[in-house]
Short mmCIF file of C-alpha atoms in Angstrom, two decimals:
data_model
loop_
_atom_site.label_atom_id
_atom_site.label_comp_id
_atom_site.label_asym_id
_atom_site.label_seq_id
_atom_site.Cartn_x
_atom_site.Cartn_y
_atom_site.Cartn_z
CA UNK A 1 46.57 -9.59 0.11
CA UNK A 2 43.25 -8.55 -0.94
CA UNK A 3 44.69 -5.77 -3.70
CA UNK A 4 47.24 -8.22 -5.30
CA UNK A 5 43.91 -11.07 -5.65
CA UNK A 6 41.89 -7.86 -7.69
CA UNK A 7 45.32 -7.17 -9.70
CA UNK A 8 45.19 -10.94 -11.08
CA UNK A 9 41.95 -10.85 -11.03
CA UNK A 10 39.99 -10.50 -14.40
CA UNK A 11 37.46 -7.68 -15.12
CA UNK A 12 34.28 -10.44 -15.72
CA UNK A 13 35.56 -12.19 -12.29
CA UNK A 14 36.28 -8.72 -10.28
CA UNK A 15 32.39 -7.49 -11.63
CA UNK A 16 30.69 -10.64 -10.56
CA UNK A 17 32.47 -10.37 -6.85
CA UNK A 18 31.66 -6.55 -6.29
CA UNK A 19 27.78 -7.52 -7.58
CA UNK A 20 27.66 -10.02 -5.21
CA UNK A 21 28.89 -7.76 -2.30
CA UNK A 22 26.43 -4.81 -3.53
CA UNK A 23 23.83 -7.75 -3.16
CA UNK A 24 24.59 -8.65 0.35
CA UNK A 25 24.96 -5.18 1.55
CA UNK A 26 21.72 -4.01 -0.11
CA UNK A 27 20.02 -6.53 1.15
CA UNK A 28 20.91 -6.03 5.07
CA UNK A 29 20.00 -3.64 7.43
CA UNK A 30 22.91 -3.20 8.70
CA UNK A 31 25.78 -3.62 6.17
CA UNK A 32 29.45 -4.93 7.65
CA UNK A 33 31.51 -2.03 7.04
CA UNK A 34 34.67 -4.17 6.27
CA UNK A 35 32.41 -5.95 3.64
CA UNK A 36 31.02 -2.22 2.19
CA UNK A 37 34.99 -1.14 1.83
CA UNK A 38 35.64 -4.01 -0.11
CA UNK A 39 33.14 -3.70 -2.56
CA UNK A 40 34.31 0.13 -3.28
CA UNK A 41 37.45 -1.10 -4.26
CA UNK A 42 36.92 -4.21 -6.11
CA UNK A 43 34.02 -1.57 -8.02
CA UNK A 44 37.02 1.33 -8.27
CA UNK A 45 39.18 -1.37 -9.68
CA UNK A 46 36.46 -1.84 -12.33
CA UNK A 47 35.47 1.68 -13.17
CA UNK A 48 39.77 2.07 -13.72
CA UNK A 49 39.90 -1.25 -15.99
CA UNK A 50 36.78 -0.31 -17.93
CA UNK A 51 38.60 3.10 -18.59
CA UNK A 52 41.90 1.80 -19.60
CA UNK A 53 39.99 -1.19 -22.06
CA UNK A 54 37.79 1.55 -23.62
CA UNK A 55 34.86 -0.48 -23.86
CA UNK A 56 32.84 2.71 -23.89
CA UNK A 57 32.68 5.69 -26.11
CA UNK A 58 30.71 8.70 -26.32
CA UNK A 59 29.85 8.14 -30.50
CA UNK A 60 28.17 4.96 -29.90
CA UNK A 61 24.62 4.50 -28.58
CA UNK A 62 23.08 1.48 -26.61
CA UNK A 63 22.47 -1.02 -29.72
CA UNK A 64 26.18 -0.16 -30.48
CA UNK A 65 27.18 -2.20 -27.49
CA UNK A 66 27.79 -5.58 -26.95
CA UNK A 67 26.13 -8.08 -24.88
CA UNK A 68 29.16 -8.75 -22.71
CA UNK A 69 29.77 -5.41 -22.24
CA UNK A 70 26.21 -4.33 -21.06
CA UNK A 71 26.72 -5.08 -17.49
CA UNK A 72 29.74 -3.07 -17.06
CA UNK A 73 27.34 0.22 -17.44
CA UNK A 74 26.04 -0.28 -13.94
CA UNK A 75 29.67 0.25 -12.30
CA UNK A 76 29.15 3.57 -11.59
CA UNK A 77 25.67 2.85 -9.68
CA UNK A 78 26.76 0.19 -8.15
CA UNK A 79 29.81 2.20 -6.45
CA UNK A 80 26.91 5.41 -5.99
CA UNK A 81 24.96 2.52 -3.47
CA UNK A 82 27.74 1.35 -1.66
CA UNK A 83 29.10 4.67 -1.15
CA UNK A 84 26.18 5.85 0.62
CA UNK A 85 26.20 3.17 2.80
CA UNK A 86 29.99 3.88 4.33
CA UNK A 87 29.78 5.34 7.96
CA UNK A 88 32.26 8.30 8.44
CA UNK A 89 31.90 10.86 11.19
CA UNK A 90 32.04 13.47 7.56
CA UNK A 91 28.58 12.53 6.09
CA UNK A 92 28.55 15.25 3.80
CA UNK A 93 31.42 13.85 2.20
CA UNK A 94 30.22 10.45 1.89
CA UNK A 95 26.89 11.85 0.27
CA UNK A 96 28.34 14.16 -2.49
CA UNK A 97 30.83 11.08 -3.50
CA UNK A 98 27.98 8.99 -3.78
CA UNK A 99 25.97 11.87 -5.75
CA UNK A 100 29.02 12.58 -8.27
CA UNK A 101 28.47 8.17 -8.88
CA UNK A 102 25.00 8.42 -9.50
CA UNK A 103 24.90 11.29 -11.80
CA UNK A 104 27.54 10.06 -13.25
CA UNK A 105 25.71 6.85 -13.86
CA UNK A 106 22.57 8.83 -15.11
CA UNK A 107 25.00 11.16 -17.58
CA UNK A 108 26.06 7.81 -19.47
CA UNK A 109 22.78 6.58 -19.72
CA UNK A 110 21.33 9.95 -21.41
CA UNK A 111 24.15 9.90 -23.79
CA UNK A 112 23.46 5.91 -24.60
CA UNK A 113 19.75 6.82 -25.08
CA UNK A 114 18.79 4.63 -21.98
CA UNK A 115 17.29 7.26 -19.86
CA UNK A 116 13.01 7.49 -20.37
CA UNK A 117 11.22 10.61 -21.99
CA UNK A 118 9.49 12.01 -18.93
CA UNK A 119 12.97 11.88 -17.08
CA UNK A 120 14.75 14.00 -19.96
CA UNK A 121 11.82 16.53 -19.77
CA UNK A 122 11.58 16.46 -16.19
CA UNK A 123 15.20 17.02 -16.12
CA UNK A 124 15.43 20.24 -19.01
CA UNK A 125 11.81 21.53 -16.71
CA UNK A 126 13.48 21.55 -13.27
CA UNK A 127 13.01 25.11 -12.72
CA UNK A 128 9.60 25.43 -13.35
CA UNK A 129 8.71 21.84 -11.69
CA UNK A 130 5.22 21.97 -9.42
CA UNK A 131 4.45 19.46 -6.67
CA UNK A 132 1.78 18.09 -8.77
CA UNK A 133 4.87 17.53 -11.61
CA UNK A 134 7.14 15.60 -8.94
CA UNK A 135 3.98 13.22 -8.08
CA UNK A 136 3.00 12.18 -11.07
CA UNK A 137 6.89 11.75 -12.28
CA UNK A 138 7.05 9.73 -9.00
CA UNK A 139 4.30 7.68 -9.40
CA UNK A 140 5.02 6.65 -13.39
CA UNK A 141 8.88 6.32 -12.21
CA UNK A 142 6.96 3.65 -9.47
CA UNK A 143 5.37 1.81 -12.02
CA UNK A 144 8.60 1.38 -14.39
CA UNK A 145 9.98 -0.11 -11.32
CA UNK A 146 7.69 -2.51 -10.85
CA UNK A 147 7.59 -3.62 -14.68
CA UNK A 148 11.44 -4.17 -14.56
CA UNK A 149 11.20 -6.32 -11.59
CA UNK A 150 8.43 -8.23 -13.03
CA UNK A 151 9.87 -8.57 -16.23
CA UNK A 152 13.58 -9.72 -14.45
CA UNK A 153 11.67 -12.21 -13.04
CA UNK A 154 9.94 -13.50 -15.38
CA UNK A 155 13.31 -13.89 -17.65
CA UNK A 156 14.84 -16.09 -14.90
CA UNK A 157 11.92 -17.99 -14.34
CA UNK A 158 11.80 -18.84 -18.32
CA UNK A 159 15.79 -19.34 -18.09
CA UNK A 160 15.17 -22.11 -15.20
CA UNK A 161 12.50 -23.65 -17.38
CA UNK A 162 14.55 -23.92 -20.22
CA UNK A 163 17.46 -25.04 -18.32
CA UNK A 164 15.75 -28.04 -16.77
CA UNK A 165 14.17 -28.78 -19.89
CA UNK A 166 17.52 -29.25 -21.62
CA UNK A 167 18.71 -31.62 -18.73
CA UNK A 168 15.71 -33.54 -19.67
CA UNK A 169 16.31 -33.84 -22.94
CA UNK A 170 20.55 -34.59 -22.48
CA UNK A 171 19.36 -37.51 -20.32
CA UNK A 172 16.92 -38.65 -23.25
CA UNK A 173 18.80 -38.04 -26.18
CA UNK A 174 22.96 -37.66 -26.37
CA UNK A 175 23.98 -34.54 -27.67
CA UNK A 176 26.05 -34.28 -30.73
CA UNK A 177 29.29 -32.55 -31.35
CA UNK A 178 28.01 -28.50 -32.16
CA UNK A 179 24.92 -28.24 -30.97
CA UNK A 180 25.79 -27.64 -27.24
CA UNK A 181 25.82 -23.56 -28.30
CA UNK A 182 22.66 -24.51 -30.06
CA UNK A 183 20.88 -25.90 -26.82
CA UNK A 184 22.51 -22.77 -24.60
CA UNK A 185 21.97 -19.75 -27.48
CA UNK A 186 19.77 -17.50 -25.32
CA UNK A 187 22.03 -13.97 -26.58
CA UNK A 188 18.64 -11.99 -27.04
CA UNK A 189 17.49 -13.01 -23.47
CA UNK A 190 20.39 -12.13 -21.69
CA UNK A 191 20.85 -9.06 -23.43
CA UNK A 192 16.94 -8.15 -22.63
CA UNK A 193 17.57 -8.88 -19.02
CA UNK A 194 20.76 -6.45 -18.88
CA UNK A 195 18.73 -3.89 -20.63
CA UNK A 196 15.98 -4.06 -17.60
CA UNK A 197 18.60 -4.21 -15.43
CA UNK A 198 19.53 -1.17 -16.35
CA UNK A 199 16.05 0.51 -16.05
CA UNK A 200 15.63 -0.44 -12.70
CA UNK A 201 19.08 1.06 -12.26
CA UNK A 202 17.99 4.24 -13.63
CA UNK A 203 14.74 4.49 -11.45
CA UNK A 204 16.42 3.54 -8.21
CA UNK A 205 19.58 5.95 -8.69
CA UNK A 206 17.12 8.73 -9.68
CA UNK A 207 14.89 8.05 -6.24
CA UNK A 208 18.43 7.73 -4.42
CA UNK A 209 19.74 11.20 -5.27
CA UNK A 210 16.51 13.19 -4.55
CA UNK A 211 16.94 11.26 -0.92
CA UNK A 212 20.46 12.41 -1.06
CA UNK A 213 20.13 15.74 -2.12
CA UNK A 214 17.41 15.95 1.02
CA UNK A 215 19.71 14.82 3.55
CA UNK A 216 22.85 16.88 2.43
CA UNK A 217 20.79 19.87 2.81
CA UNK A 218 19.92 18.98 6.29
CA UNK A 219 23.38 18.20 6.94
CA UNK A 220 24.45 21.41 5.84
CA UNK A 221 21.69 23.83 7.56
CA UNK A 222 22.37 21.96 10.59
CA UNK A 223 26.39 22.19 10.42
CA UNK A 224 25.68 26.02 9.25
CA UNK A 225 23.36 26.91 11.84
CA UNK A 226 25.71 25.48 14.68
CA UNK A 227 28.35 27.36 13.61
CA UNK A 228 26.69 30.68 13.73
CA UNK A 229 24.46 30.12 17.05
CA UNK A 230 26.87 27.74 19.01
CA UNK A 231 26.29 24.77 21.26
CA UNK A 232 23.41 25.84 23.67
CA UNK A 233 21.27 27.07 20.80
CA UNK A 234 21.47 23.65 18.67
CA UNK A 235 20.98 22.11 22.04
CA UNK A 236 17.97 23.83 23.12
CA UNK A 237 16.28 23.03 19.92
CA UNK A 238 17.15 19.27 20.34
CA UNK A 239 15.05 19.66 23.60
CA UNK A 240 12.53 21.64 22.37
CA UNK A 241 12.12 18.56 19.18
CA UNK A 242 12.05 16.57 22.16
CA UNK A 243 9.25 18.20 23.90
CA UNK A 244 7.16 18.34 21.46
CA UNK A 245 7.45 14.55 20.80
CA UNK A 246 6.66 13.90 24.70
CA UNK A 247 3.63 16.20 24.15
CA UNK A 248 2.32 14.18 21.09
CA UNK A 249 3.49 10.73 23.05
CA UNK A 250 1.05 11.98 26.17
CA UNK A 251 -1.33 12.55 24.21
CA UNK A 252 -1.87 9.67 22.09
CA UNK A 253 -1.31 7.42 25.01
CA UNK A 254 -4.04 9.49 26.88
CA UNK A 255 -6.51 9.08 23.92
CA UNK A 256 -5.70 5.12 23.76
CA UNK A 257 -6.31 4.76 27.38
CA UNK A 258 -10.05 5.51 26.55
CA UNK A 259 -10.31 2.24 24.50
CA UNK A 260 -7.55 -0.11 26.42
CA UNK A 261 -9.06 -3.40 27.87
CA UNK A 262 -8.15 -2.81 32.01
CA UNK A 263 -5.73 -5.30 33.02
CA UNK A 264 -7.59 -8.03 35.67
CA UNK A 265 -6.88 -7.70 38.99
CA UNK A 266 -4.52 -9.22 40.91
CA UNK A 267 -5.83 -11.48 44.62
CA UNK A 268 -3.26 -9.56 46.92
CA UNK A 269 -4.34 -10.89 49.98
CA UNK A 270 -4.29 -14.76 48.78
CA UNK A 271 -0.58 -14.05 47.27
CA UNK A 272 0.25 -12.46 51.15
CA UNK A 273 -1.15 -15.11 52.47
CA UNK A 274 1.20 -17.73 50.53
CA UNK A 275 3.96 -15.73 51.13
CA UNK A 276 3.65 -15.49 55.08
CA UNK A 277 2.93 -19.28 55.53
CA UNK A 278 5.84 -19.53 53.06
CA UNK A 279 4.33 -21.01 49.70
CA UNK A 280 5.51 -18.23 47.79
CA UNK A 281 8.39 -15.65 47.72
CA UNK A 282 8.51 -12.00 46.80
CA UNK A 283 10.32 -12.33 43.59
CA UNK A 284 12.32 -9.49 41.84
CA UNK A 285 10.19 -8.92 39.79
CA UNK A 286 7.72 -7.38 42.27
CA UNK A 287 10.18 -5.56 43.91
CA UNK A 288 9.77 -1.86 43.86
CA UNK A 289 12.15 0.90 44.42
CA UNK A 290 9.27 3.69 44.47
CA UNK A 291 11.49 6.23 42.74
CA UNK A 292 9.53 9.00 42.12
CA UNK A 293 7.63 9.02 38.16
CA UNK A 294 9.22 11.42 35.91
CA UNK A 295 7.00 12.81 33.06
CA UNK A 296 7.71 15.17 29.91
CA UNK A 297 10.91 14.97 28.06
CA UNK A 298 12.90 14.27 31.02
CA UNK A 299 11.84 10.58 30.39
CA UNK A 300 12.47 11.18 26.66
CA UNK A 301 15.68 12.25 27.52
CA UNK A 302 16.94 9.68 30.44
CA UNK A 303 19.59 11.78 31.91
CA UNK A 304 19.81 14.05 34.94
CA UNK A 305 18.70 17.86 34.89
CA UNK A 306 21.35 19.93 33.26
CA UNK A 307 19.25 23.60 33.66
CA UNK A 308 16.48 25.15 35.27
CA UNK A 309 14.89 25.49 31.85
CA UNK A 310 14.92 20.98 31.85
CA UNK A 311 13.39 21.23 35.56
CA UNK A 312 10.77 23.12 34.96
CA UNK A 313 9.87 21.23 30.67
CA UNK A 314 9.92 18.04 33.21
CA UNK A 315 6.84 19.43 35.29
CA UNK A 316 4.68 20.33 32.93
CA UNK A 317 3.33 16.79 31.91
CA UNK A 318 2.13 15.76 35.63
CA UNK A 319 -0.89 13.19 36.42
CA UNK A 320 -3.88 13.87 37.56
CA UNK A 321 -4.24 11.96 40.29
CA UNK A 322 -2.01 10.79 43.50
CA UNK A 323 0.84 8.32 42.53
CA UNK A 324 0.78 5.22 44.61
CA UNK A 325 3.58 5.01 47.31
CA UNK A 326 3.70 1.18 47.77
CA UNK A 327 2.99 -2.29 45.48
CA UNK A 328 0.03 -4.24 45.31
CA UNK A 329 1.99 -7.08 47.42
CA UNK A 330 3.62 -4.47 49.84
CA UNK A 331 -0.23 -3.96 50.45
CA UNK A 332 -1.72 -6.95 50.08
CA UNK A 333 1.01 -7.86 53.24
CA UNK A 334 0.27 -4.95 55.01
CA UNK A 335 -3.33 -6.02 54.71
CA UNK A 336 -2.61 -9.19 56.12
CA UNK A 337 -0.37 -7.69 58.99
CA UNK A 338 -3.45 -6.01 60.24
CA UNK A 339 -6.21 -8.75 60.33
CA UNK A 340 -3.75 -10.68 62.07
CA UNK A 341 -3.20 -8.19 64.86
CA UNK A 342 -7.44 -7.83 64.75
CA UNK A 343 -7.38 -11.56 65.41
CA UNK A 344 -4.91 -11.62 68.07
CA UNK A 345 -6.76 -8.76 69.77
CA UNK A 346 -10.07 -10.74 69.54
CA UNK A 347 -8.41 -13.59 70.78
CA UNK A 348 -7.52 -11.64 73.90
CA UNK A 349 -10.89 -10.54 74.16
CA UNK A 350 -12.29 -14.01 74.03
CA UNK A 351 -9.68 -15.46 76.84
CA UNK A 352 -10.52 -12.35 79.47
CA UNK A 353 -14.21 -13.23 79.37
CA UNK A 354 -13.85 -16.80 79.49
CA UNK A 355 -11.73 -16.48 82.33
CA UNK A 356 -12.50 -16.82 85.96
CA UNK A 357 -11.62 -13.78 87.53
CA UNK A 358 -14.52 -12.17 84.85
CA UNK A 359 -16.79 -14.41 85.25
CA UNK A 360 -16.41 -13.85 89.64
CA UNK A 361 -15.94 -9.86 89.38
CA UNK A 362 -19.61 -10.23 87.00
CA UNK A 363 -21.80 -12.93 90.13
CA UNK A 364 -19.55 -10.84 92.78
CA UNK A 365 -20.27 -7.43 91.85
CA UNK A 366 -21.06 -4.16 93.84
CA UNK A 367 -24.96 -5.03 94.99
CA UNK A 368 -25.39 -0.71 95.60
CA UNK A 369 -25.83 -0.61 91.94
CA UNK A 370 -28.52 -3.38 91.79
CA UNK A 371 -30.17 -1.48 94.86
CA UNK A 372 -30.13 1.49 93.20
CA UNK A 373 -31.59 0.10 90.05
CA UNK A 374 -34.62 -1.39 91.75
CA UNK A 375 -35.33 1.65 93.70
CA UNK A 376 -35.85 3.22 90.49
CA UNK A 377 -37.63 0.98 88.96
CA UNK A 378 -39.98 1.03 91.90
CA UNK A 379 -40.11 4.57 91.46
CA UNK A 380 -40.94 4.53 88.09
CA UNK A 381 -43.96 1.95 88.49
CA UNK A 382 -45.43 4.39 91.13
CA UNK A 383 -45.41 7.18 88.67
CA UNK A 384 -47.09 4.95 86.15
CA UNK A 385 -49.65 3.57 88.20
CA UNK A 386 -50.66 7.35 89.37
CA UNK A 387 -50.59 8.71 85.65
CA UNK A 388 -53.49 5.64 84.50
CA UNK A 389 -55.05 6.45 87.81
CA UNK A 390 -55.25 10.47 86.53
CA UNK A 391 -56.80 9.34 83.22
CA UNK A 392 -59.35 7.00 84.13
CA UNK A 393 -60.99 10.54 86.23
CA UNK A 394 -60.00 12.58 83.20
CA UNK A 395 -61.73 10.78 80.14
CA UNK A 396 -60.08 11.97 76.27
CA UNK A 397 -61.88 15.41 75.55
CA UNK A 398 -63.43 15.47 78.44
CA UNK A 399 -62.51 19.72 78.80
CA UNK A 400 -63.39 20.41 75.26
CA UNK A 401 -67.20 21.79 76.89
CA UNK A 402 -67.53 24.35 73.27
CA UNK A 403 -67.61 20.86 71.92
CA UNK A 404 -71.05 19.94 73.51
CA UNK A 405 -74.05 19.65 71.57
CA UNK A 406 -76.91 21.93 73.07
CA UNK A 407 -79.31 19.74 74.84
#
């Protein structure tokens, strides 16, 4: 249904859909993969119709070209993006289809004198290019990007202004037979605007293959290197990525604990207390399964131990100190378990020495003991009595006789 529409469909109709869908999908994080598919084709349907009309050829340069036809240069870029943005389990593939677009895209523009000095240098000097070349090509490709977007919209800003203005003035003043292409005769704008279209074409497809040139050499030293080591070597460096990224996780979390606000703290016995007279409940929420804290890349991972080797990462990152083994409301309750069973034991206390039978055994007691008591306090009194008695016949330095002045 779809192919027999973009058969009847013509090529200024076809372009405009496939622009639109390159909008939408460049626009979105994550593009609808039906919608990406469809914009291929309606764009492989107008890189085939552009072919077969010749609107193109390889003797004429860009003022050679017609306005109409201006737009149909960016086919080729357009199909590059979408490309790229197709998900296939071969991603190598994808990315060297969408490469072959781009430069493909970039070839026509060097042959219609469209591509900028520094990129043709840049491009014969690739050899002998320095990181200090690649910068500043970077940065000055940066700043043509920016002037193209400013200058894009400032053309449809100017376009809107215009366009209201000549509502303003139909309303006013009829228009006369003729002069409605007089009114709407903005050639040199539009063709302008195509033109830095086709700049900012230029400078994203140029940023878009040195990304895609990156990732296709990952691809490939990855795909390479799993072939020759196997499974278990691939996966051991996964784990070993891994571990270093818990190790740099720990580690910035242990240097922002120095300068995080403590959390306040929470009244555990007041909360206990609400829920044992039953104002409150113990919600989910605060319930706590106390399974045992995992550090290291075993909670970067989140799976069970699949080798010694995993066991012994997981232990490395351990804390410090001695892990809690119940909640602050499992303890705030046990708090308040215990001060009630002090209460009920002081309550016990209280009734046995208010009672009677106390109260009897303490008027009623054994009199030996009270005997024995006074006897020696008797005792005691005598001893006293005889030691003053002893010091009032044995006056303070009394046998200190070297002491004794000479009379």
């Amino acid at each position: 249904m779809v192919e027999s529409k973009m058969e009847e469909m013509p090529l200024s109709a076809l372009f405009d859909q496939a622009r639109k869908i390159h909008q939408l999908a460049t626009e979105s994080c994550e593009a609808d993969q039906e919608m990406v598919r469809k914009g291929c084709e309606a764009l492989e349907k107008c890189e085939d119709m552009v072919g077969t009309l010749g609107l193109f050829s390889t003797n004429e340069t860009k003022e050679d070209i017609s306005t109409n036809n201006l737009k149909y240069i960016l086919v080729p870029f357009y199909l590059g993006e979408l490309t790229e943005k197709v998900e296939e389990d071969d991603r190598i593939r994808i990315l060297k289809t969408s490469q072959a677009k781009l430069k493909e895209f970039i070839t026509f523009c060097e042959t219609m004198e469209l591509l900028p000095e520094e990129e043709l240098e840049a491009s014969t000097q690739r050899n002998s290019d320095s990181h200090v070349d690649r910068r500043a090509r970077k940065i000055a490709r940066f700043k043509r990007q920016r002037a193209a977007e400013s200058k894009l919209l400032e053309i449809k800003e100017r376009k809107e202004r215009r366009g209201r203005s000549s509502r303003a003035a139909a309303l006013s003043t009829p228009v006369e037979a003729g002069e409605e292409d007089v009114l709407d005769d903005d050639g040199e704008e539009e063709r302008e605007a195509w033109f830095t279209t086709i700049s900012l074409a230029i400078c994203k497809a140029l940023d878009l293959l040195e990304m895609l040139k990156k990732e296709e050499e990952m691809l490939s030293a990855m795909k390479e290197k799993q072939e020759k080591e196997g499974d278990t070597q691939f996966f051991r460096d996964l784990l070993d990525d891994r571990t270093r990224r818990a190790e740099t996780w720990h580690r910035d979390a242990s240097v922002r604990a120095q300068y995080t606000k403590p959390a306040p703290p929470i009244t555990c016995a007041t909360f206990a207390q609400d829920v044992l007279e039953g104002r409150a409940k113990v919600s989910q929420a605060h319930e706590h399964k106390h399974q045992p804290m995992i550090f290291g890349p075993q909670s970067v991972i989140s799976g069970s131990f699949s080798s010694e080797r995993e066991r012994m990462t997981a232990q490395v990152f351990q804390p410090g100190f001695r892990m809690p083994t119940m909640s602050i409301e499992e303890a705030g309750l046990t708090e308040m378990e215990i001060m009630n069973n002090w209460q009920e034991m002081n309550t016990k206390l209280m009734e046995e020495a208010n009672s009677s039978w106390y109260k009897d055994n303490k008027i009623t007691g054994p009199r030996k003991d009270d005997e024995d008591e006074d006897e020696d306090d008797e005792a005691a009194q005598d001893k006293a009595r005889a030691f003053d008695d002893w010091k009032d016949d044995n006056p303070r330095g009394a046998g200190n006789k070297k002491l004794t002045p000479c009379g």
